[in-house]
Amino acid sequence: MDFGWKFALGHEFEAKQDFNFNTVTFSSAKAGSADGPASPRFDDRAWQVIDLPHDWAAALAFDPRGDGNHGSKAIGRNFPEHDVGWYRKTFNVPASDLGRRMGVQFDGVYRDSVAWINGHYLGEEHSGYSSFAYDMTDYLNYGGSNVLVVRANAIIEEGWFYEGAGIYRHVWLTRTAPLHVAHDGAFVTTEVNGDSAAVTARVTVQNEGLDDQTFAIGQTIVDAQGKTIAAADIPQASVKAAESGDFSTLLHVANPALWSIETPYLHKLITTISSGGKVVDRYETSFGIRTIRWDANQGFFLNGKHVEIKGTDDHQDHAGLGVALPDEINDYRVARLKEAGSNAIRTSHHPPTPELLDACDRLGMLVLDEHRMMSTSPEILDQLRRLVLRDRNHPSVVLWSVGNEEWAIEGTVPGERINAFMQAYVKRLDPTRRTTVAMSSSGGGVSLTTDVFGFNYFRQHDIDKMHARFPDRPVVGTEESSSTTTRGVYVEDLNHQHLTAYDHNKDAHHASIEEAWNFHVSRPFSAGLFYWTGFDYRGETTPFGWPAISSQFGLLDTCGFFKDNAYLVKSWWTSKPMVHVLPHWNWPGREGESINVRVYSNAAEVELSLNGQSLGRKPMPPNSHLEWDVKYAPGKLVARGYTDGKEVASDTVETTGAAAAIRLTAYKSELLGREGSGLKADGESVSLITVTVTDSQGRMARTASSNIAFALDGPGKIIGVGNGDPSSHEPDQYVESVSAVPLVDWRLLPVDGPSDRPEVAADYDDSSWKRAEDRRWDAPPVTSAPPAATVYRGSFTLPDLGNGASVKLILRNLGQQQSIYLNGKLLGRDLARTAEGFTLDLDAKSLRPGRNVVAVVATPMPRAARAGMQFRWSDTGPGLVRISTPPAQWKRSLFNGLAQVIVQSTQQPGEIRLKATSTGLLPAELPIESTPATLRAAVPAQQVEPGR
């Protein structure tokens, strides 16, 4: 249900600015009586049209009053006008769905969300990260229109990092028979013995019908090509009405293809429920056949083979997008980490989006799946239950974490008890995986009951002592290093909050990248580590505050561009020969000065040369790097790697000239099967475009900071821009600005006919007319005859219009027929009543600065029609004015030679052309082919503006 939502900002405190929500008696006390935007009768035609996922905070400005931990966006307690977001989705349900169970599933809404369907309250979800679902069956209009409404409130922060705002993950419509597999109701476990695998398929069957049911269960395993390789069934089972039952089958797979990091092979379990000789439900579960083992002395084993955990901790946000990530961005982020040699992700510090786990399953990435908070309250345990049930079939998930650095309880007896209970709770839901807690301290409290020791920062623990004290506990470094670096910066610039890219920025409690890796790799009992972090992220701007707006912990920046530290770990974590030399070689004015040159490589030896003259060959220490002090001279610095005396890889940095031309390059990845910039015309596919500039010889200008403007032609759109600068306050997004101006001071006058009325004149004196106040349209008493016509007059104050602004008048029906005037000028004559009313374009020439008058001459409407289309004159009345200002041109400055543009397809195939320009530079143009694609099932958008 991602396409064609309506969105508007409300208000945390002011009812009028929150569309007068919850101001009507009984609005929250009686079923189906929701008011304001939660009412199905609310007119949302003035709202912005958006698709999901959507993060409204991403488009807000940076502001020093915002919380620096959340990226200093203009949201939070100082910005009540930005804290509440309303979403409305209108959709049809066919009459044929009557008798089914109909639900809606949210993968994540940030935060404190409330949902209604057709004015009926569905429920609340406080967590900004947990998936949740509601049953809508009894509230729907089958064969008619329905309105789903969500109100999100992001004023309260759940974490200490950028969290976004709104429906930032997918929403799904679910349809089942009354007898069906329960939500997240299948659980597949595997045991491998030699050349065969035993697969246990557990399923929970729910009977939401009125009668007891007898049925058959079929279980089929298919391989990646769709071929059936095992099958079993339960010919007769039963569940009583309004209850559920658990059932299991054992299937055997010969010579199974195992899921691994190198070959992430996926199988599928197909479960069918048959009743009365007919299949009533079909449920698919993706899974992998593999074994995992955590050993207290030897670390982690996958399929019986030792695997060193080479992991990173990661939040969800990405440059230009906030937390609203198209699915392919998750693929991109996993692929980039794998390119650096990483094999594991810790979902810090909350349940991940399901699409991240799907990407890890498909691409071969291990996952430490982390819960948000430690507690044994019913609410938090329910969130933990939902996490485990949702994610336990993913083969990538190899360890659960029930919490992170809970300082208030970490060393206490309550912490010990809470941890023991939560881990036992997880084991009941999933006995196949072990559990951990990411601890900042150890020796008592939580650590006493932790199944697998998760140590955050080895310098904050005595890990050797803990291993000796608890020799049966496996160990993993759940969070390490926190080394802060700025991509492409090699001289500290505190005025711009830029740190050097060398691996030496740390404090007394943390270690460098190199120190952390060597600590864990030198201890066979440690399974490995997770670095803080894989990617930079908005917020938590250590060691700075404003004007910094981003963290600098990542191996990669917020765009996914490699920092030098990514090449450092790649030299330890990969075997394909590589060499990386730093820094860049553009240092005008520093001729003759000594420059610290570092080389990262997995070759046995490295030789460095400047302008063809060797500076020496050195052996590469294991899990380390090489350094030279080189007197700067313009030219070419080359590092060559040698193994067994043969050159196996090299890297070059050289002095470049002035920026001359723009270059656009689409991200390509063999891992993702993407060889170019092509898109699928499905409205979801994205292409990540790297923007650079070159000198006159075509060499990349690594220090360029040119400001680049972008334009797009064809069936696509730009959805975000970024450059990885942790202090940049440039907009991440350029979006349409939509505002609504109310029509106020409505007055009415019954008249003897609709034609040629002088009362519609702009300056007509209506001060003696009756004010329009009655909730039921000022309808005449039943005993009196209605007037031949009624003249309604209201007004609005026109604000200053931005460049290119368009203005629309949005009116409900005020009669069976109506003629509409603006400042005495006729806009439409004798317009017949429609389902929604009228949306009329207003010509700028007909608008006046300041006060403008709308007059409507309407003939009587049947009383039944009036009763079904109520509104309150004290709210927006029968109409308002919608002002839409188009977005400014997309642009972004390069940061140390790089920027990123993210282009998304529409559902129309064709060629997209991305154009980039900048003063004094040759422009660039990149063709992007959007090819026809099979659309996945979706609830269509309904964006027709009536009465045009």
PDB file of N, CA, C and O in Angstrom, residues 159-161 313 315 346-350 368 370-375 401-410 419 422 436-441 446 454-457 478-480 532 540:
ATOM      1  N   GLY A 159      15.879   7.042  20.253  1.00  0.00           N
ATOM      2  CA  GLY A 159      17.306   6.766  20.251  1.00  0.00           C
ATOM      3  C   GLY A 159      18.089   8.062  20.337  1.00  0.00           C
ATOM      4  O   GLY A 159      17.529   9.145  20.522  1.00  0.00           O
ATOM      5  N   TRP A 160      19.373   7.968  20.166  1.00  0.00           N
ATOM      6  CA  TRP A 160      20.264   9.126  20.263  1.00  0.00           C
ATOM      7  C   TRP A 160      20.991   9.335  18.938  1.00  0.00           C
ATOM      8  O   TRP A 160      22.131   9.745  18.890  1.00  0.00           O
ATOM      9  N   PHE A 161      20.289   9.053  17.874  1.00  0.00           N
ATOM     10  CA  PHE A 161      20.809   9.129  16.520  1.00  0.00           C
ATOM     11  C   PHE A 161      19.651   9.543  15.625  1.00  0.00           C
ATOM     12  O   PHE A 161      18.489   9.524  16.042  1.00  0.00           O
ATOM     13  N   ASP A 313      28.517  -2.154  12.770  1.00  0.00           N
ATOM     14  CA  ASP A 313      27.243  -1.730  13.351  1.00  0.00           C
ATOM     15  C   ASP A 313      26.662  -0.652  12.449  1.00  0.00           C
ATOM     16  O   ASP A 313      27.395   0.231  11.989  1.00  0.00           O
ATOM     17  N   HIS A 315      23.132   2.010  11.481  1.00  0.00           N
ATOM     18  CA  HIS A 315      21.779   2.556  11.543  1.00  0.00           C
ATOM     19  C   HIS A 315      21.169   2.497  10.140  1.00  0.00           C
ATOM     20  O   HIS A 315      21.801   2.019   9.198  1.00  0.00           O
ATOM     21  N   ARG A 346      25.458  -5.697  12.520  1.00  0.00           N
ATOM     22  CA  ARG A 346      24.657  -5.622  13.743  1.00  0.00           C
ATOM     23  C   ARG A 346      23.629  -4.527  13.549  1.00  0.00           C
ATOM     24  O   ARG A 346      23.968  -3.384  13.215  1.00  0.00           O
ATOM     25  N   THR A 347      22.360  -4.831  13.743  1.00  0.00           N
ATOM     26  CA  THR A 347      21.284  -3.871  13.477  1.00  0.00           C
ATOM     27  C   THR A 347      21.129  -2.953  14.677  1.00  0.00           C
ATOM     28  O   THR A 347      20.273  -3.142  15.528  1.00  0.00           O
ATOM     29  N   SER A 348      21.919  -1.923  14.710  1.00  0.00           N
ATOM     30  CA  SER A 348      22.043  -1.063  15.879  1.00  0.00           C
ATOM     31  C   SER A 348      21.046   0.094  15.819  1.00  0.00           C
ATOM     32  O   SER A 348      21.051   0.833  14.860  1.00  0.00           O
ATOM     33  N   HIS A 349      20.280   0.317  16.842  1.00  0.00           N
ATOM     34  CA  HIS A 349      20.046  -0.512  18.023  1.00  0.00           C
ATOM     35  C   HIS A 349      18.558  -0.801  18.092  1.00  0.00           C
ATOM     36  O   HIS A 349      17.884  -0.445  19.057  1.00  0.00           O
ATOM     37  N   HIS A 350      18.058  -1.451  17.065  1.00  0.00           N
ATOM     38  CA  HIS A 350      16.612  -1.637  16.979  1.00  0.00           C
ATOM     39  C   HIS A 350      16.293  -2.663  15.899  1.00  0.00           C
ATOM     40  O   HIS A 350      17.144  -2.989  15.063  1.00  0.00           O
ATOM     41  N   LEU A 368      23.565  -9.834  13.332  1.00  0.00           N
ATOM     42  CA  LEU A 368      23.243  -9.812  14.754  1.00  0.00           C
ATOM     43  C   LEU A 368      22.015  -8.933  14.879  1.00  0.00           C
ATOM     44  O   LEU A 368      22.087  -7.719  14.719  1.00  0.00           O
ATOM     45  N   GLU A 370      19.146  -7.013  16.657  1.00  0.00           N
ATOM     46  CA  GLU A 370      19.101  -6.389  17.987  1.00  0.00           C
ATOM     47  C   GLU A 370      17.740  -5.792  18.310  1.00  0.00           C
ATOM     48  O   GLU A 370      17.137  -5.088  17.492  1.00  0.00           O
ATOM     49  N   HIS A 371      17.315  -6.049  19.542  1.00  0.00           N
ATOM     50  CA  HIS A 371      16.089  -5.475  20.094  1.00  0.00           C
ATOM     51  C   HIS A 371      16.374  -4.063  20.601  1.00  0.00           C
ATOM     52  O   HIS A 371      17.521  -3.709  20.885  1.00  0.00           O
ATOM     53  N   ARG A 372      15.315  -3.261  20.752  1.00  0.00           N
ATOM     54  CA  ARG A 372      15.497  -1.861  21.082  1.00  0.00           C
ATOM     55  C   ARG A 372      15.824  -1.606  22.556  1.00  0.00           C
ATOM     56  O   ARG A 372      16.694  -0.823  22.876  1.00  0.00           O
ATOM     57  N   MET A 373      15.117  -2.239  23.480  1.00  0.00           N
ATOM     58  CA  MET A 373      15.231  -1.856  24.901  1.00  0.00           C
ATOM     59  C   MET A 373      15.108  -3.085  25.795  1.00  0.00           C
ATOM     60  O   MET A 373      14.392  -4.023  25.463  1.00  0.00           O
ATOM     61  N   MET A 374      15.804  -3.043  26.936  1.00  0.00           N
ATOM     62  CA  MET A 374      15.707  -4.137  27.893  1.00  0.00           C
ATOM     63  C   MET A 374      14.600  -3.849  28.911  1.00  0.00           C
ATOM     64  O   MET A 374      14.610  -2.824  29.585  1.00  0.00           O
ATOM     65  N   SER A 375      13.657  -4.777  29.001  1.00  0.00           N
ATOM     66  CA  SER A 375      12.542  -4.640  29.938  1.00  0.00           C
ATOM     67  C   SER A 375      11.752  -5.936  29.913  1.00  0.00           C
ATOM     68  O   SER A 375      11.771  -6.666  28.913  1.00  0.00           O
ATOM     69  N   SER A 401      20.301 -10.060  19.919  1.00  0.00           N
ATOM     70  CA  SER A 401      20.721  -9.188  21.011  1.00  0.00           C
ATOM     71  C   SER A 401      19.473  -8.609  21.656  1.00  0.00           C
ATOM     72  O   SER A 401      18.615  -8.046  20.959  1.00  0.00           O
ATOM     73  N   VAL A 402      19.378  -8.731  22.984  1.00  0.00           N
ATOM     74  CA  VAL A 402      18.188  -8.229  23.681  1.00  0.00           C
ATOM     75  C   VAL A 402      18.376  -6.810  24.193  1.00  0.00           C
ATOM     76  O   VAL A 402      17.462  -6.249  24.803  1.00  0.00           O
ATOM     77  N   GLY A 403      19.550  -6.202  23.952  1.00  0.00           N
ATOM     78  CA  GLY A 403      19.720  -4.817  24.396  1.00  0.00           C
ATOM     79  C   GLY A 403      21.122  -4.317  24.147  1.00  0.00           C
ATOM     80  O   GLY A 403      22.027  -5.065  23.758  1.00  0.00           O
ATOM     81  N   ASN A 404      21.301  -3.020  24.395  1.00  0.00           N
ATOM     82  CA  ASN A 404      22.581  -2.357  24.168  1.00  0.00           C
ATOM     83  C   ASN A 404      22.857  -1.337  25.273  1.00  0.00           C
ATOM     84  O   ASN A 404      22.037  -0.451  25.519  1.00  0.00           O
ATOM     85  N   GLU A 405      23.980  -1.480  25.940  1.00  0.00           N
ATOM     86  CA  GLU A 405      24.494  -0.477  26.873  1.00  0.00           C
ATOM     87  C   GLU A 405      23.410   0.131  27.759  1.00  0.00           C
ATOM     88  O   GLU A 405      23.208   1.342  27.775  1.00  0.00           O
ATOM     89  N   GLU A 406      22.716  -0.716  28.484  1.00  0.00           N
ATOM     90  CA  GLU A 406      21.681  -0.222  29.404  1.00  0.00           C
ATOM     91  C   GLU A 406      22.357   0.175  30.717  1.00  0.00           C
ATOM     92  O   GLU A 406      22.399  -0.587  31.680  1.00  0.00           O
ATOM     93  N   TRP A 407      22.898   1.393  30.733  1.00  0.00           N
ATOM     94  CA  TRP A 407      23.755   1.835  31.836  1.00  0.00           C
ATOM     95  C   TRP A 407      23.062   1.788  33.202  1.00  0.00           C
ATOM     96  O   TRP A 407      23.681   1.462  34.209  1.00  0.00           O
ATOM     97  N   ALA A 408      21.784   2.123  33.239  1.00  0.00           N
ATOM     98  CA  ALA A 408      21.099   2.204  34.531  1.00  0.00           C
ATOM     99  C   ALA A 408      20.955   0.844  35.199  1.00  0.00           C
ATOM    100  O   ALA A 408      20.833   0.761  36.428  1.00  0.00           O
ATOM    101  N   ILE A 409      20.964  -0.238  34.421  1.00  0.00           N
ATOM    102  CA  ILE A 409      20.742  -1.563  35.011  1.00  0.00           C
ATOM    103  C   ILE A 409      21.907  -2.509  34.757  1.00  0.00           C
ATOM    104  O   ILE A 409      21.910  -3.634  35.273  1.00  0.00           O
ATOM    105  N   GLU A 410      22.906  -2.081  33.985  1.00  0.00           N
ATOM    106  CA  GLU A 410      23.922  -3.005  33.487  1.00  0.00           C
ATOM    107  C   GLU A 410      24.661  -3.741  34.621  1.00  0.00           C
ATOM    108  O   GLU A 410      24.949  -4.938  34.506  1.00  0.00           O
ATOM    109  N   ASN A 419      17.749  -9.486  32.159  1.00  0.00           N
ATOM    110  CA  ASN A 419      18.480 -10.125  31.070  1.00  0.00           C
ATOM    111  C   ASN A 419      18.190 -11.625  31.015  1.00  0.00           C
ATOM    112  O   ASN A 419      17.962 -12.183  29.934  1.00  0.00           O
ATOM    113  N   MET A 422      14.636 -12.151  29.589  1.00  0.00           N
ATOM    114  CA  MET A 422      14.498 -11.837  28.165  1.00  0.00           C
ATOM    115  C   MET A 422      15.170 -12.904  27.301  1.00  0.00           C
ATOM    116  O   MET A 422      14.629 -13.311  26.264  1.00  0.00           O
ATOM    117  N   THR A 436      22.677 -12.510  23.070  1.00  0.00           N
ATOM    118  CA  THR A 436      23.714 -11.684  23.664  1.00  0.00           C
ATOM    119  C   THR A 436      23.119 -10.379  24.140  1.00  0.00           C
ATOM    120  O   THR A 436      21.945 -10.070  23.892  1.00  0.00           O
ATOM    121  N   VAL A 437      23.933  -9.593  24.825  1.00  0.00           N
ATOM    122  CA  VAL A 437      23.662  -8.198  25.161  1.00  0.00           C
ATOM    123  C   VAL A 437      24.937  -7.428  24.855  1.00  0.00           C
ATOM    124  O   VAL A 437      26.034  -7.870  25.199  1.00  0.00           O
ATOM    125  N   ALA A 438      24.808  -6.291  24.188  1.00  0.00           N
ATOM    126  CA  ALA A 438      25.979  -5.450  23.913  1.00  0.00           C
ATOM    127  C   ALA A 438      26.275  -4.627  25.159  1.00  0.00           C
ATOM    128  O   ALA A 438      25.563  -3.677  25.475  1.00  0.00           O
ATOM    129  N   MET A 439      27.356  -4.993  25.876  1.00  0.00           N
ATOM    130  CA  MET A 439      27.625  -4.449  27.208  1.00  0.00           C
ATOM    131  C   MET A 439      28.749  -3.413  27.180  1.00  0.00           C
ATOM    132  O   MET A 439      29.775  -3.620  26.536  1.00  0.00           O
ATOM    133  N   SER A 440      28.551  -2.325  27.908  1.00  0.00           N
ATOM    134  CA  SER A 440      29.622  -1.340  28.067  1.00  0.00           C
ATOM    135  C   SER A 440      30.419  -1.568  29.339  1.00  0.00           C
ATOM    136  O   SER A 440      31.455  -0.941  29.546  1.00  0.00           O
ATOM    137  N   SER A 441      29.930  -2.466  30.219  1.00  0.00           N
ATOM    138  CA  SER A 441      30.664  -2.830  31.429  1.00  0.00           C
ATOM    139  C   SER A 441      30.376  -4.296  31.708  1.00  0.00           C
ATOM    140  O   SER A 441      29.395  -4.860  31.227  1.00  0.00           O
ATOM    141  N   VAL A 446      24.159  -7.632  34.372  1.00  0.00           N
ATOM    142  CA  VAL A 446      23.757  -8.213  33.091  1.00  0.00           C
ATOM    143  C   VAL A 446      24.745  -9.281  32.632  1.00  0.00           C
ATOM    144  O   VAL A 446      24.362 -10.340  32.116  1.00  0.00           O
ATOM    145  N   GLY A 454      28.785 -10.105  24.754  1.00  0.00           N
ATOM    146  CA  GLY A 454      28.905  -9.064  23.745  1.00  0.00           C
ATOM    147  C   GLY A 454      29.597  -7.865  24.365  1.00  0.00           C
ATOM    148  O   GLY A 454      28.992  -7.121  25.150  1.00  0.00           O
ATOM    149  N   PHE A 455      30.864  -7.671  24.030  1.00  0.00           N
ATOM    150  CA  PHE A 455      31.655  -6.609  24.650  1.00  0.00           C
ATOM    151  C   PHE A 455      31.704  -5.385  23.739  1.00  0.00           C
ATOM    152  O   PHE A 455      32.141  -5.476  22.594  1.00  0.00           O
ATOM    153  N   ASN A 456      31.264  -4.253  24.267  1.00  0.00           N
ATOM    154  CA  ASN A 456      31.418  -2.980  23.567  1.00  0.00           C
ATOM    155  C   ASN A 456      32.714  -2.322  24.035  1.00  0.00           C
ATOM    156  O   ASN A 456      32.819  -1.894  25.185  1.00  0.00           O
ATOM    157  N   TYR A 457      33.707  -2.263  23.149  1.00  0.00           N
ATOM    158  CA  TYR A 457      34.987  -1.588  23.369  1.00  0.00           C
ATOM    159  C   TYR A 457      35.841  -2.336  24.401  1.00  0.00           C
ATOM    160  O   TYR A 457      35.585  -2.293  25.606  1.00  0.00           O
ATOM    161  N   THR A 478      30.909  -6.710  20.149  1.00  0.00           N
ATOM    162  CA  THR A 478      29.691  -6.177  19.536  1.00  0.00           C
ATOM    163  C   THR A 478      29.828  -4.732  19.082  1.00  0.00           C
ATOM    164  O   THR A 478      29.030  -4.259  18.262  1.00  0.00           O
ATOM    165  N   GLU A 479      30.826  -4.020  19.627  1.00  0.00           N
ATOM    166  CA  GLU A 479      31.025  -2.635  19.209  1.00  0.00           C
ATOM    167  C   GLU A 479      32.479  -2.278  19.482  1.00  0.00           C
ATOM    168  O   GLU A 479      32.941  -2.388  20.624  1.00  0.00           O
ATOM    169  N   GLU A 480      33.182  -1.841  18.431  1.00  0.00           N
ATOM    170  CA  GLU A 480      34.605  -1.577  18.604  1.00  0.00           C
ATOM    171  C   GLU A 480      35.054  -0.318  17.867  1.00  0.00           C
ATOM    172  O   GLU A 480      34.473   0.061  16.848  1.00  0.00           O
ATOM    173  N   TRP A 532      32.157   0.091  15.099  1.00  0.00           N
ATOM    174  CA  TRP A 532      31.253   1.252  15.141  1.00  0.00           C
ATOM    175  C   TRP A 532      31.872   2.335  14.261  1.00  0.00           C
ATOM    176  O   TRP A 532      32.816   2.979  14.675  1.00  0.00           O
ATOM    177  N   GLU A 540      24.559  12.282  16.484  1.00  0.00           N
ATOM    178  CA  GLU A 540      25.654  11.809  17.334  1.00  0.00           C
ATOM    179  C   GLU A 540      26.999  12.312  16.788  1.00  0.00           C
ATOM    180  O   GLU A 540      27.853  11.547  16.353  1.00  0.00           O
TER     181      GLU A 540
END
